[in-house]
Coordinates of C-alpha atoms in Angstrom, one line a residue:
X655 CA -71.5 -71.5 -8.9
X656 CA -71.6 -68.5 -7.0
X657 CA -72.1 -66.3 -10.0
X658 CA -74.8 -68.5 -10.7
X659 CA -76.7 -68.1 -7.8
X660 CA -76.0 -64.3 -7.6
X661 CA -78.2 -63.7 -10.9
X662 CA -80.6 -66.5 -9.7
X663 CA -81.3 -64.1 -6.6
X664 CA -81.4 -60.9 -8.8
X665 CA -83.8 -63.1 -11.3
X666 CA -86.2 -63.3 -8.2
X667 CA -85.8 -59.9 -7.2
X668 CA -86.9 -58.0 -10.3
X669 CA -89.4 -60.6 -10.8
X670 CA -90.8 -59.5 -7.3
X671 CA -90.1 -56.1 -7.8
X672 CA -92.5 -56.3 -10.9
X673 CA -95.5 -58.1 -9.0
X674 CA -95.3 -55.5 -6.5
X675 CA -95.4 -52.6 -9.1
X676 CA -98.6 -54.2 -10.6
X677 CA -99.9 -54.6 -7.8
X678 CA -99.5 -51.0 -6.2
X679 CA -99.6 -49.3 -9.5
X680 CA -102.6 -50.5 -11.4
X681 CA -101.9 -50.2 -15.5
X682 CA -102.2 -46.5 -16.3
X683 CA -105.6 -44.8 -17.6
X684 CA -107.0 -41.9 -18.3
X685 CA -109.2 -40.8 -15.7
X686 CA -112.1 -37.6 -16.6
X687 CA -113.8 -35.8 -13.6
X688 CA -116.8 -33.9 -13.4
X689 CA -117.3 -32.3 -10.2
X690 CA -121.3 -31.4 -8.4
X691 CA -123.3 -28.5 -7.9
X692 CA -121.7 -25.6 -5.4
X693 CA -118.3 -26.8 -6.7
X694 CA -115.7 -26.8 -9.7
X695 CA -112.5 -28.1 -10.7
X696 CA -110.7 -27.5 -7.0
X697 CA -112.9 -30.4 -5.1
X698 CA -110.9 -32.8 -7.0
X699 CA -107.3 -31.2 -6.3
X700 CA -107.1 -33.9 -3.4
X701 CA -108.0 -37.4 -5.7
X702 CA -106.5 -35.9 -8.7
X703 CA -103.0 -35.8 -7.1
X704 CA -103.3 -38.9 -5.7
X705 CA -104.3 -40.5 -8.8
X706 CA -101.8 -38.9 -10.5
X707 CA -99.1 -40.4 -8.3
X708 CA -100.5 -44.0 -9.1
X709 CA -99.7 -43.5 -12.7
X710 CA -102.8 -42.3 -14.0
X711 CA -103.6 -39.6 -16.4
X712 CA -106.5 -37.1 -15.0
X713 CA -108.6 -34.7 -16.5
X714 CA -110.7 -32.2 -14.2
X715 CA -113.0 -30.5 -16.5
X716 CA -115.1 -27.4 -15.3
X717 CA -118.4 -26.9 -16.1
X718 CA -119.6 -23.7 -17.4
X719 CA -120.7 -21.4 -14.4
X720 CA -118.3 -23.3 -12.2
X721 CA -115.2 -22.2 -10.6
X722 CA -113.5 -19.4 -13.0
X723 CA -116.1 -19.5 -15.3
X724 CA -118.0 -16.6 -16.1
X725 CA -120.6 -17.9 -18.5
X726 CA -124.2 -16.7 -17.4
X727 CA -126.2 -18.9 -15.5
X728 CA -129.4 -18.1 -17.4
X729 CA -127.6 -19.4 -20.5
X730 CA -126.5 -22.5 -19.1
X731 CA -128.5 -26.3 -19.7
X732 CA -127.5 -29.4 -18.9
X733 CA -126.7 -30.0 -22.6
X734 CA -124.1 -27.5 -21.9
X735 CA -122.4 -29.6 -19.4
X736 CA -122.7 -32.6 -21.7
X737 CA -121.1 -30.7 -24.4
X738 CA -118.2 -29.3 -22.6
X739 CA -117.2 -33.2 -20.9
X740 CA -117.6 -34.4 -24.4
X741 CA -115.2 -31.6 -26.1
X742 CA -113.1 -32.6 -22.9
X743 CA -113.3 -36.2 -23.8
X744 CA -112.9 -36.3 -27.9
X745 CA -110.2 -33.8 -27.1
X746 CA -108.0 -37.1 -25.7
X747 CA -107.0 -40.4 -27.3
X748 CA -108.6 -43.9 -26.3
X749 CA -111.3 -44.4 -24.0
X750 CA -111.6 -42.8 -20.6
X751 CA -113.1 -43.2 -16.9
X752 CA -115.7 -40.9 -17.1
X753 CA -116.7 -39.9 -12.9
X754 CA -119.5 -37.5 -11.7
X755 CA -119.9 -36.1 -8.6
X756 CA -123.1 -35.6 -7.5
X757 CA -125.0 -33.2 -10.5
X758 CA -122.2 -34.6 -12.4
X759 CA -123.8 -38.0 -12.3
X760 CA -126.7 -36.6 -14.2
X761 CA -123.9 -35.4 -16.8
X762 CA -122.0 -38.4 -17.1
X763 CA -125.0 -39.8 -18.1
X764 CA -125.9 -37.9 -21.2
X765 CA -122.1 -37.6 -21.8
X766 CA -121.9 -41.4 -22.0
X767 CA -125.3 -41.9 -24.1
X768 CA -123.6 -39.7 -26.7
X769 CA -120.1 -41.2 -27.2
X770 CA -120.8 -44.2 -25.4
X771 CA -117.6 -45.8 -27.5
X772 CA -115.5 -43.0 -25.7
X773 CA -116.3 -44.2 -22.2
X774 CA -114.4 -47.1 -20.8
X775 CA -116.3 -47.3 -17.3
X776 CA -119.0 -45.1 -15.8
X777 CA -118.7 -44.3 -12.1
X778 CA -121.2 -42.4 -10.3
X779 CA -119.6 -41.2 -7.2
X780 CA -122.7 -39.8 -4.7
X781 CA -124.1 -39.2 -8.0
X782 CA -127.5 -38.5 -9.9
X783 CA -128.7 -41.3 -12.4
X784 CA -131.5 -40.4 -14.1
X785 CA -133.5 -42.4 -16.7
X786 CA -134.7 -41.8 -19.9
X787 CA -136.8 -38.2 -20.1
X788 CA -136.0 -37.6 -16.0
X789 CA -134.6 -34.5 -14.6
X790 CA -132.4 -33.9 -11.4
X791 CA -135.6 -32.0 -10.2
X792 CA -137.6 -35.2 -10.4
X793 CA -135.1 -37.3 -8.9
X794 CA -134.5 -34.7 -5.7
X795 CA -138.5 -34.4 -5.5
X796 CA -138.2 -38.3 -4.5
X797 CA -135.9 -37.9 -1.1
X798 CA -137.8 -36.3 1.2
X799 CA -135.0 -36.5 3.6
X800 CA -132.6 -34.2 2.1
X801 CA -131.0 -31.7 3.6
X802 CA -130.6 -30.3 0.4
X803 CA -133.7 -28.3 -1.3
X804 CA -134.8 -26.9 1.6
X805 CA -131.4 -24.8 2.1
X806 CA -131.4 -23.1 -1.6
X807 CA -132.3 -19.6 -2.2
X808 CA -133.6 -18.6 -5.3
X809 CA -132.1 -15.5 -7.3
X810 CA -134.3 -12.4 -7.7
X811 CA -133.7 -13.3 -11.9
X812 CA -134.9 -17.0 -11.6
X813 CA -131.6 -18.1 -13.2
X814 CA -129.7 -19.5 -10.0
X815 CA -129.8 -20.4 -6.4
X816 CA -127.5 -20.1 -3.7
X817 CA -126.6 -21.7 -0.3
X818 CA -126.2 -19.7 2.6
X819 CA -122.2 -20.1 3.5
X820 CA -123.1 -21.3 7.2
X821 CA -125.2 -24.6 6.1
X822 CA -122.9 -25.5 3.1
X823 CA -120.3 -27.3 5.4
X824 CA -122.9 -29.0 7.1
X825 CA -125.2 -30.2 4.4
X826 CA -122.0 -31.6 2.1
X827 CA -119.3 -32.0 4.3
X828 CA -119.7 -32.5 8.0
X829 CA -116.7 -35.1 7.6
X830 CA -114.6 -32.8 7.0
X831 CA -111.9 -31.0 8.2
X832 CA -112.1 -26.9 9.4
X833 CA -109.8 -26.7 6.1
X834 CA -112.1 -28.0 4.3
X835 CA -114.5 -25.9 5.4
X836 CA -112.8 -23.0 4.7
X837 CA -112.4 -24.4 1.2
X838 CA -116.1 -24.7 0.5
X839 CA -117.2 -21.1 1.8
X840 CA -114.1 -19.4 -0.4
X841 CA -115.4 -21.4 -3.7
X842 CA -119.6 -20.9 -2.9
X843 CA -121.2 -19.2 -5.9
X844 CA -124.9 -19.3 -7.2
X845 CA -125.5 -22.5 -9.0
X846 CA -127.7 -22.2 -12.4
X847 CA -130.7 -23.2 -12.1
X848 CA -132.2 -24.7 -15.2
X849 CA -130.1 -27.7 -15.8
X850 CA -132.1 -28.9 -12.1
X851 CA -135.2 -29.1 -14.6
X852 CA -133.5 -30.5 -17.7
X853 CA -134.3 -33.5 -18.7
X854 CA -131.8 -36.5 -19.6
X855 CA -132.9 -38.1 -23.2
X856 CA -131.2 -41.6 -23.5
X857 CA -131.8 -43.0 -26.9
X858 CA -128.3 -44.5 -28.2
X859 CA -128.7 -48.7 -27.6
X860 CA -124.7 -48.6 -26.5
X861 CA -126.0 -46.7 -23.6
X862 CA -126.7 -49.8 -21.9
X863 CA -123.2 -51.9 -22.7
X864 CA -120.7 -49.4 -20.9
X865 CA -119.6 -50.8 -17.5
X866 CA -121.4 -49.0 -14.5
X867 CA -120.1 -48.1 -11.3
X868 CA -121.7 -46.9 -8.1
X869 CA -120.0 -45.6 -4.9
X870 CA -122.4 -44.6 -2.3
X871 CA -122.0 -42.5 0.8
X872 CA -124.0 -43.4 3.3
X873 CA -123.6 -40.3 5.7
X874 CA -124.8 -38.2 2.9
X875 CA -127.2 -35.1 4.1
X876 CA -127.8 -33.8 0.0
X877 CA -128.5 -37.1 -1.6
X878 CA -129.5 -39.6 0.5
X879 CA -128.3 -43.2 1.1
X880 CA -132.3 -44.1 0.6
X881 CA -132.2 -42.1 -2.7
X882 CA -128.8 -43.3 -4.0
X883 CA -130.0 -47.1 -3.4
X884 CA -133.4 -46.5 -5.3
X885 CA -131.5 -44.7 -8.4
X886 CA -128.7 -48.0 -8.8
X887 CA -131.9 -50.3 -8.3
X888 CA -133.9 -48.8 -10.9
X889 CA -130.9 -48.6 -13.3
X890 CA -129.8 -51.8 -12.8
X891 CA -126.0 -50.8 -11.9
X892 CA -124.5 -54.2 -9.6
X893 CA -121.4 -52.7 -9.5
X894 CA -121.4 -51.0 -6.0
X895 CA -118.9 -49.9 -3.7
X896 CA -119.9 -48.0 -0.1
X897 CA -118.0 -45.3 1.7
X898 CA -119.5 -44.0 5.2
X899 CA -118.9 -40.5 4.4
X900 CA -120.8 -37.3 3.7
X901 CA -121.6 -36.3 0.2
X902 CA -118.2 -35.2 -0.6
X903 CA -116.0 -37.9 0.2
X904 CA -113.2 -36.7 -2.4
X905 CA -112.9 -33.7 0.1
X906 CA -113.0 -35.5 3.6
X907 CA -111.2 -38.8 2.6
X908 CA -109.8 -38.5 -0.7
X909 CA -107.7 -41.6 0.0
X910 CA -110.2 -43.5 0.1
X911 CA -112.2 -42.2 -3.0
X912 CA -108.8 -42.5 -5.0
X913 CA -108.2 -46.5 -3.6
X914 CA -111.4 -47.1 -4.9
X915 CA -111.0 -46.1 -8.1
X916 CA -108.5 -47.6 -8.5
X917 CA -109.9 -51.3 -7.3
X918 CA -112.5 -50.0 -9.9
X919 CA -109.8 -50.4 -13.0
X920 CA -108.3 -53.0 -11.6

């Protein structure tokens, strides 16, 4: 009898254990990031670790002009961002979670028009979401209270702009910490300039079948909570989530971004 009741109690204890682990530990995918403008691969360090701890598989990808690359702003488009998530993505097996940042929004867009079979779920994080034939510059041109446009300076070539190091913090961060601060001044480089004016062609039908996903930020001083509303509205995206945070929430409450994402997959 008491042998039987011992492996009756260990019966309900791995079965416990297991409900927990599901429950904690969502099954295990393979999560793609595209970080914004003024950024690369580092302002995802934070969720990518966290993500990683949960079981998941993540892929930071840098865009070209971003951190530690050198490739020539004047020779960048926003086709070459599309092409070098795509390469990311066909470079992996099964689908993916495929999230932009801010300009990556705008990416993730044109990424998931052309392998739209690749692309498990869409999630826009603070993101741009332009329609068919629309640039970034056209969407930007419709928040008038950004804190954004106003702070760029043009290069003397045309091909970039830059933000002044004191008004980067404030405009993308202001949640954050002085770390993080420090973070985003170390990493500021010019940004190229002609993917702004490039704009998104959507013509695959599948487009329209892969599961959307919106987190807004409704602190946000570069894309506005006004702007982010009018961009899910218009593309029809009713699966929202809200964070009251500044534009970079991966950087101020990373914890936060990553729980979400994960609910997301759940």
């Amino acid at each position: 009898m008491a042998s039987l009741l011992l492996a009756v109690v260990c019966l309900f204890f791995i079965t416990g254990c297991d409900k927990d682990d599901k429950t904690n530990h969502p099954a295990s995918k393979t999560f793609v990031l595209v970080h914004g403008a003024f950024q690369g691969p580092y302002a995802w360090q934070f969720v990518k670790s966290q993500l990683e701890a949960a079981g998941q598989n993540v892929v930071v990808v840098e865009l070209p002009g971003h951190g530690n690359d050198q490739t020539p702003p004047a020779t960048i488009s926003i086709k070459s961002y599309r092409d070098k998530v795509v390469s990311a993505i066909t470079a992996l097996n099964g689908q993916v979670v495929l999230v932009g940042h801010s300009l990556g929004g705008a990416i993730i867009t044109a990424v998931a028009d052309t392998i739209p079979n690749r692309i498990e779920r869409l999630v826009y994080l603070a993101g741009f979401v332009p329609g068919n034939n629309q640039s970034i510059l056209e969407l930007t041109s419709m928040d008038p209270n950004s804190e954004f446009g106003p702070a760029l300076i043009p290069s003397a070539d045309g091909a970039s702009v830059s933000i002044p190091d004191e008004k980067i913090f404030p405009i993308f961060c202001l949640d954050g910490s002085e770390a993080i601060k420090q973070l985003l001044i170390d990493n500021n480089r010019p940004e190229p300039i002609t993917p702004q004016s490039d704009k998104i062609l959507l013509s695959n039908p599948a487009f329209a079948t892969v599961p959307k996903y919106y987190i807004y930020t409704t602190q946000d001083r570069a894309i506005t909570i006004d702007l982010q509303r009018k961009m899910v509205e218009t593309a029809g995206i009713e699966n929202v989530y809200e964070l009251a945070a500044s534009h970079c929430p991966h950087l101020s409450i990373p914890d936060r971004v990553t729980a979400t994402l994960l609910q997301i997959i759940q």
